[in-house]
Rosetta silent file (secondary structure, phi, psi, omega in degrees, C-alpha in Angstrom):
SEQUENCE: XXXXXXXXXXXXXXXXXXXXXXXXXXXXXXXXXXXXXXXXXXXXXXXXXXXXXXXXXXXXXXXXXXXXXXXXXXXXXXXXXXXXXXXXXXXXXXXXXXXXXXXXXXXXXXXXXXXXXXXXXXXXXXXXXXXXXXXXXXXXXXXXXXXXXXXXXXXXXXXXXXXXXXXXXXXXXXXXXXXXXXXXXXXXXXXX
SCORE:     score description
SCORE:     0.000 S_00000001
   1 L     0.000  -40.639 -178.057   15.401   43.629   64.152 S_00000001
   2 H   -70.203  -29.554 -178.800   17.606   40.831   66.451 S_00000001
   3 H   -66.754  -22.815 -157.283   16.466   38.046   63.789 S_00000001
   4 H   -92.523  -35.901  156.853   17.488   40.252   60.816 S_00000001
   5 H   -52.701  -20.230 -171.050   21.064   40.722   62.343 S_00000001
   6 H   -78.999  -27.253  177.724   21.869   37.252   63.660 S_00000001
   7 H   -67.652  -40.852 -156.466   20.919   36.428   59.532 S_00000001
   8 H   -85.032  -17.322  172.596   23.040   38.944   58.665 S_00000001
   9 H   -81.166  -45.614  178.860   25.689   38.020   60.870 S_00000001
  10 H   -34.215  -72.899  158.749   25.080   34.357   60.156 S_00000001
  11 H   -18.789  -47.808  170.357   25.632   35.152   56.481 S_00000001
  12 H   -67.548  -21.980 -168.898   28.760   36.593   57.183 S_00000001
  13 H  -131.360   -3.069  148.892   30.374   34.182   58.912 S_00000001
  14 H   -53.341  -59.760  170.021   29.182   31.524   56.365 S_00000001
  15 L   -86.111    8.993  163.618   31.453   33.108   53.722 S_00000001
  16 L   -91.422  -16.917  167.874   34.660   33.682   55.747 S_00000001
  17 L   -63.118  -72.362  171.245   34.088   30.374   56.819 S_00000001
  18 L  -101.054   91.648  171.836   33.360   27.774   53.620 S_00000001
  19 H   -78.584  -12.525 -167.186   35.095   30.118   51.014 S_00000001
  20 H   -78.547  -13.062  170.454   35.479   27.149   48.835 S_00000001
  21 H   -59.377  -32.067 -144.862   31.104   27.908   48.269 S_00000001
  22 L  -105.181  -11.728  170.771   32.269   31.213   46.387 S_00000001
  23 L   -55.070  116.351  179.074   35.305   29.282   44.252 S_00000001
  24 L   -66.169  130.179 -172.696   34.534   29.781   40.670 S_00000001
  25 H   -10.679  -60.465  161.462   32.580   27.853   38.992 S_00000001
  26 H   -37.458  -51.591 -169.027   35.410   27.326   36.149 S_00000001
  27 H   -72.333  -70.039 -171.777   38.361   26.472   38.864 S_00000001
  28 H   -46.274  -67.339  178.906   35.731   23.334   40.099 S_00000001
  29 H   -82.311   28.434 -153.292   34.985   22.141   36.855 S_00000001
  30 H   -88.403  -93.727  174.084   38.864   22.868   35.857 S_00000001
  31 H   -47.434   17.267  161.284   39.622   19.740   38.610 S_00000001
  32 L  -106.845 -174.644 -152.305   36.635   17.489   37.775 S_00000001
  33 L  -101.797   35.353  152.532   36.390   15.053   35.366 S_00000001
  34 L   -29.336  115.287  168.116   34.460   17.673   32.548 S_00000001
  35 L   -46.984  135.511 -176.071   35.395   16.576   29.304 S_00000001
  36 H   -52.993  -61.427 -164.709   38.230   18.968   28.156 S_00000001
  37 H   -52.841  -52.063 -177.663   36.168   20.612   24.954 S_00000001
  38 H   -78.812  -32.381  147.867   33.418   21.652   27.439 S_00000001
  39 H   -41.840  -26.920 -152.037   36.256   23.407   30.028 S_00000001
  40 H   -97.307  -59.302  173.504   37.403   24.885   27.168 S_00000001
  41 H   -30.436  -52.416  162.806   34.163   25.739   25.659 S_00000001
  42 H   -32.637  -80.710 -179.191   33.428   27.069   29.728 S_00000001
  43 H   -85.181   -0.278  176.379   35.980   29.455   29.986 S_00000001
  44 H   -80.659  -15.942 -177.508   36.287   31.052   26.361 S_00000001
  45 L  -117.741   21.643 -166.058   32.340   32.155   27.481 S_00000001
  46 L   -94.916  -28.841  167.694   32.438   32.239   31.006 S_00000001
  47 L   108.500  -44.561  164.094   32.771   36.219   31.007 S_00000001
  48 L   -40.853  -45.306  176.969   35.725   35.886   33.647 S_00000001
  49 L  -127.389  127.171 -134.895   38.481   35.854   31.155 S_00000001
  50 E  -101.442  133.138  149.136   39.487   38.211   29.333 S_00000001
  51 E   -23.278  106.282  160.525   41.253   37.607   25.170 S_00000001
  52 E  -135.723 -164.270  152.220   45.255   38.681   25.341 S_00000001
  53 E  -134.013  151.985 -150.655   48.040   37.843   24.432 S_00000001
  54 E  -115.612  124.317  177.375   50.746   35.976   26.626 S_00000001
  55 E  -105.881  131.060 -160.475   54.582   36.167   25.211 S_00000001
  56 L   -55.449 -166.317  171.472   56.908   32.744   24.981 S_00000001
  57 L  -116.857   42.694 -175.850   60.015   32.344   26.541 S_00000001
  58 L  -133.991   16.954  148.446   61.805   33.365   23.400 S_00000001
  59 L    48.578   -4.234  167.593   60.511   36.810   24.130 S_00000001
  60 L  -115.498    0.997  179.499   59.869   37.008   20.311 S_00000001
  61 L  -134.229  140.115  173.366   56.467   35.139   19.801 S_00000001
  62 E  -133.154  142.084  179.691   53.005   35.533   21.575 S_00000001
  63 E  -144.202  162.981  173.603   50.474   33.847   20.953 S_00000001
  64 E   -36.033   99.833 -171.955   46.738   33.898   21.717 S_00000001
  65 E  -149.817 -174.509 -165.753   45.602   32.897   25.530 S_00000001
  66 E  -137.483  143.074 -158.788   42.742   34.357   27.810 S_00000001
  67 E   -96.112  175.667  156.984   43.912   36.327   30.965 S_00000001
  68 E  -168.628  140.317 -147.497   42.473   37.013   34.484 S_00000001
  69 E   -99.180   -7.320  165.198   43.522   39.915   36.595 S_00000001
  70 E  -165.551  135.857  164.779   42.182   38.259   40.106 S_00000001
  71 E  -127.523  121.732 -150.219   41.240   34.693   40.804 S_00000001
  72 E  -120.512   87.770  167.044   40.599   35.019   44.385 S_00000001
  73 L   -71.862   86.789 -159.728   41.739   31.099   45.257 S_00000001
  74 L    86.900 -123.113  153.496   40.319   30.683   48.577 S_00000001
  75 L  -150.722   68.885  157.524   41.864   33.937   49.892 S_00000001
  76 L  -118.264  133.224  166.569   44.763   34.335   47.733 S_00000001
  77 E   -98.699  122.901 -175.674   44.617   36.623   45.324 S_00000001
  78 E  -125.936  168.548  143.177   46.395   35.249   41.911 S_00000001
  79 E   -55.182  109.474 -169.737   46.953   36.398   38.282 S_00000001
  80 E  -130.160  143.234  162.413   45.989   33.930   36.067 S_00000001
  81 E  -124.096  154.662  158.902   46.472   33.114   31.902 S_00000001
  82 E  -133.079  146.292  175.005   45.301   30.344   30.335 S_00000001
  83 E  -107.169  111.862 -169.226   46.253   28.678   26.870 S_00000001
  84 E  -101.093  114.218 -179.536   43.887   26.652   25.007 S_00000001
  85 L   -93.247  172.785  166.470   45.459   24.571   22.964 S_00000001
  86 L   -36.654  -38.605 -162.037   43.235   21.516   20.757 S_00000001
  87 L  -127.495   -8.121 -174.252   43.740   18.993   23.146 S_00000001
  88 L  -155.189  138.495  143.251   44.812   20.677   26.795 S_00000001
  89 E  -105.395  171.354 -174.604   44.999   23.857   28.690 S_00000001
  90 E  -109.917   76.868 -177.477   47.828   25.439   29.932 S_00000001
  91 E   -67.537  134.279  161.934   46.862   27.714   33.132 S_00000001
  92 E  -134.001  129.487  170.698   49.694   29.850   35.056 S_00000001
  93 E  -102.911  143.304  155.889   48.532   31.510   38.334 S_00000001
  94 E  -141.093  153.535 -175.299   50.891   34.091   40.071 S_00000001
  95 E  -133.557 -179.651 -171.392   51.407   35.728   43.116 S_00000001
  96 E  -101.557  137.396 -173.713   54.345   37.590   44.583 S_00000001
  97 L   -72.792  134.316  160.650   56.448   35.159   47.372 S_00000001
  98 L  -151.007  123.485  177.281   55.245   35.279   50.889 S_00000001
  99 H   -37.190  -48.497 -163.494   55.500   32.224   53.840 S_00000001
 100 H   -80.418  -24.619  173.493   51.924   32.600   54.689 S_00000001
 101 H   -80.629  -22.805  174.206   50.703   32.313   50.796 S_00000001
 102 H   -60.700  -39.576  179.469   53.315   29.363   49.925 S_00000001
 103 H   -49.713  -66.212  179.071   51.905   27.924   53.205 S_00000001
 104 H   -69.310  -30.058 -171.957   48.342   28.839   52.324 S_00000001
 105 H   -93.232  -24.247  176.294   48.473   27.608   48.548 S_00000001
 106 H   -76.330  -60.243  167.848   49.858   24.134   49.664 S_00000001
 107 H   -42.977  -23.080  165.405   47.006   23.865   51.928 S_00000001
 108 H   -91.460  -63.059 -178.242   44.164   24.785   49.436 S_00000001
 109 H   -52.829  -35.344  169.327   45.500   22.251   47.065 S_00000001
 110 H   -39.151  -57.343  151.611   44.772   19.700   49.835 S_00000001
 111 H   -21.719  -85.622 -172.706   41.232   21.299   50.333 S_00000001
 112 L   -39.408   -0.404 -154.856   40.891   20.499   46.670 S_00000001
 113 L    55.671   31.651  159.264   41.733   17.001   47.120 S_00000001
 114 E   -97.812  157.328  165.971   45.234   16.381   45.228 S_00000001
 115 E   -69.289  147.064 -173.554   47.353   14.600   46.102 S_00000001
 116 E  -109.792  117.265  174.359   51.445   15.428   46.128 S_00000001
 117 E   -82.930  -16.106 -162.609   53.334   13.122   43.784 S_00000001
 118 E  -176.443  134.465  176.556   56.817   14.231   43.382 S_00000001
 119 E  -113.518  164.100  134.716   59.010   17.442   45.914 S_00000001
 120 L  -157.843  110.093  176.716   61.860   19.080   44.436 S_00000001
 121 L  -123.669  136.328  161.109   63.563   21.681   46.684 S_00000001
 122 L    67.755 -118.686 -148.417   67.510   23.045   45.698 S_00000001
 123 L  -115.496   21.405  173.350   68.958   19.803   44.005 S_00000001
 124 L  -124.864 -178.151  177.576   67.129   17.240   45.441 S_00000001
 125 L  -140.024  165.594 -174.597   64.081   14.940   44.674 S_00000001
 126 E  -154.641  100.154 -145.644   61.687   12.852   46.010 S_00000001
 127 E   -92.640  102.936  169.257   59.241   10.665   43.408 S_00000001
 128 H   -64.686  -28.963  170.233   56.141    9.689   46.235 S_00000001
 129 H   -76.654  -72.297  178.934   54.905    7.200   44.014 S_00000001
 130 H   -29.421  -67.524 -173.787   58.248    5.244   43.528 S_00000001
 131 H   -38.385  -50.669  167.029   58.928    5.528   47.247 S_00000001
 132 H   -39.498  -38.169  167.148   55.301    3.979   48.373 S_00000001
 133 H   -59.776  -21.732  175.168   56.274    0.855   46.901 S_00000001
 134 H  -104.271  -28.672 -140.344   58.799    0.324   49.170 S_00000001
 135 L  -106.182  106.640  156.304   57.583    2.381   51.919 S_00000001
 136 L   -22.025  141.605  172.438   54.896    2.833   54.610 S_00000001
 137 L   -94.726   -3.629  151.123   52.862    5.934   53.619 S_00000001
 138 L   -47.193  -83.389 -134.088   53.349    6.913   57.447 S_00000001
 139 L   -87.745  -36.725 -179.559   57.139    6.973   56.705 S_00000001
 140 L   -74.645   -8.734 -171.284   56.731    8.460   53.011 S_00000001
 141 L   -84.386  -63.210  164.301   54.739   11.210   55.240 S_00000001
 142 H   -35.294  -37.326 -173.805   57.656   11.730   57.111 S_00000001
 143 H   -96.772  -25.599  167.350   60.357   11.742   54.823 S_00000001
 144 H   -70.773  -22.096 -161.897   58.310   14.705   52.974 S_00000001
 145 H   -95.739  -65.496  165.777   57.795   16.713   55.583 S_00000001
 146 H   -14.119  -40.560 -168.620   61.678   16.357   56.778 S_00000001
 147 H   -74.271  -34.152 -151.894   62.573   17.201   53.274 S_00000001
 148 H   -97.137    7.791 -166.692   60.253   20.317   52.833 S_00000001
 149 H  -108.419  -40.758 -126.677   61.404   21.410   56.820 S_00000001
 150 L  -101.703   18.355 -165.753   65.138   20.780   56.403 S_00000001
 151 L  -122.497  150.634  154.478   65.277   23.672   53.532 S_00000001
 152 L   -77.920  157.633 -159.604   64.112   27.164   54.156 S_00000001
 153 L   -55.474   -9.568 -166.463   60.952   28.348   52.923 S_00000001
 154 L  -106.594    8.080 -123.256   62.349   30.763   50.425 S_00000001
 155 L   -86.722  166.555 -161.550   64.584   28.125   49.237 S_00000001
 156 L   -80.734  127.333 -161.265   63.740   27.236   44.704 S_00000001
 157 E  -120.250  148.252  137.262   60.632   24.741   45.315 S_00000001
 158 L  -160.490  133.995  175.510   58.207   22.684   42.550 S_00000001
 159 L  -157.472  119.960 -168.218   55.941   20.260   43.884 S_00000001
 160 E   -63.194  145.634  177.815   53.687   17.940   41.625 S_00000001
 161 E  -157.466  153.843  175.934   50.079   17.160   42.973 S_00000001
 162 E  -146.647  140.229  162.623   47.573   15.045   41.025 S_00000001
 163 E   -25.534  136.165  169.858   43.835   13.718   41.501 S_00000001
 164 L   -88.642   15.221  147.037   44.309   10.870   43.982 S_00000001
 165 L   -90.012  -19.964  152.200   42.404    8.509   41.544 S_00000001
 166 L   -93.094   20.586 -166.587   45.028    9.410   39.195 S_00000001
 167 L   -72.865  -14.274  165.222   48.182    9.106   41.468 S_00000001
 168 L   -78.245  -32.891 -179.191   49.159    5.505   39.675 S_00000001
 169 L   -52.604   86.064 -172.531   48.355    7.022   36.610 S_00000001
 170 L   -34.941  -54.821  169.631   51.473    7.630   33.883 S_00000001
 171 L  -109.751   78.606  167.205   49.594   10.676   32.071 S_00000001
 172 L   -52.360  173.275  171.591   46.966   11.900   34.563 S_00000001
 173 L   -91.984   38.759 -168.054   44.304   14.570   33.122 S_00000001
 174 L   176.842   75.538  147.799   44.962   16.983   35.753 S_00000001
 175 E  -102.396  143.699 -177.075   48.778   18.243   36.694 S_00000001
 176 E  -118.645  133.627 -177.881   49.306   20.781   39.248 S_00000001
 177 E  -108.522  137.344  173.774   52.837   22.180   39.619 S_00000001
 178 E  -133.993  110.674 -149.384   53.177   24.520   42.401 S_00000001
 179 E   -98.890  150.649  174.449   56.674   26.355   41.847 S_00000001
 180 E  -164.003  142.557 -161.193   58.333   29.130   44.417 S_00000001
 181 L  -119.907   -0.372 -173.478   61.519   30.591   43.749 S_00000001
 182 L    99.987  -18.391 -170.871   61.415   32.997   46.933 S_00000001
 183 L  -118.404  -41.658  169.638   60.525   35.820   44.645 S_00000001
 184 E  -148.435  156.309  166.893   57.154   34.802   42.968 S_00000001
 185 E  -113.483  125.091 -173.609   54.726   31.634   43.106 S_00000001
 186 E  -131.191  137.969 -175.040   53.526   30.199   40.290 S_00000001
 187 E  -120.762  119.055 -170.417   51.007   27.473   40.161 S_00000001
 188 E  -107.808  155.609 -171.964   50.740   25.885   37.063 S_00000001
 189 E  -138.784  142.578  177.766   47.770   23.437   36.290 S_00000001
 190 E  -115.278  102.255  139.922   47.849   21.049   32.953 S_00000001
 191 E   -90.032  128.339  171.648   44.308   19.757   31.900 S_00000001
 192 L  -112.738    0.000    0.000   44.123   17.728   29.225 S_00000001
């Protein structure tokens, strides 16, 4: 009876532990380097996502995209559509604004391994590639975290993250924008 609780406890404290084991299948090969036609091919059959339709921002055309009512990213819960276009999709995750989920969703992209290419908070910007050329990345480390400190947390946000084998890259395969307006968070991902 003590072995089959300490498994069951074991077990238990395996998935609160690596949650990134239980990240779907789709989201993994979303960030790898899976030829786009077989992501796409992936999630129109994956069972996960459901056929809607998603409305522009001209509030008079919708078009064709495939929804999902929880993508449990780590452990954030988000809203997700995606648009499959010929040649890219267009994913938007959302959540409702909170500190500890802006907090939590910068940290899970990390997990994933991207990299952050480009802040913008209120009116200013800060291009991470451009700087590094001049720049220590100690010092470019510095001047982000000063920037993203010296505003408050609810303050209008977008910050770029890319594959770090594509951070030199003019059109990576893989942008992630992760936007916060104080009122919702939206993390948008580009695969092309």
């Amino acid at each position: 009876m003590r072995f089959y609780l300490r498994l069951l406890l074991s077990l238990c404290c395996c998935s609160v532990t690596f949650p990134a084991l239980s990240t779907p299948s789709w989201w993994q090969d979303t960030l790898s380097a899976m030829p786009y036609s077989n992501l796409k091919e992936r999630i129109e059959k994956s069972g996960s996502w459901y056929s809607c339709e998603v409305q522009l921002l001209d509030n008079s055309t919708f078009i064709s995209a495939f929804c999902l009512d929880d993508f449990s990213y780590y452990q954030q819960h988000l809203y997700g559509e995606v648009v499959l276009r010929r040649e890219s999709a267009q994913f938007s995750f959302l959540t409702e604004y909170e500190w500890q989920r802006l907090n939590d969703l910068l940290l899970n992209l990390r997990k994933d391994g991207l990299v952050l290419r480009r802040v913008t908070i209120g009116q200013e910007h800060y291009d991470v590639v451009e700087a590094l050329e001049k720049k220590s990345s100690e010092l470019v480390d510095k001047e982000v975290i000063l920037l993203m400190n010296r505003y408050p947390q609810e303050a209008i946000r977008s910050l770029l993250w890319v594959k770090p084998d594509e951070f030199l890259t003019p059109s990576p395969s893989l942008n992630v924008q992760l936007r916060s307006d104080g009122e919702i968070i939206e993390v948008k991902v580009t695969r092309f």
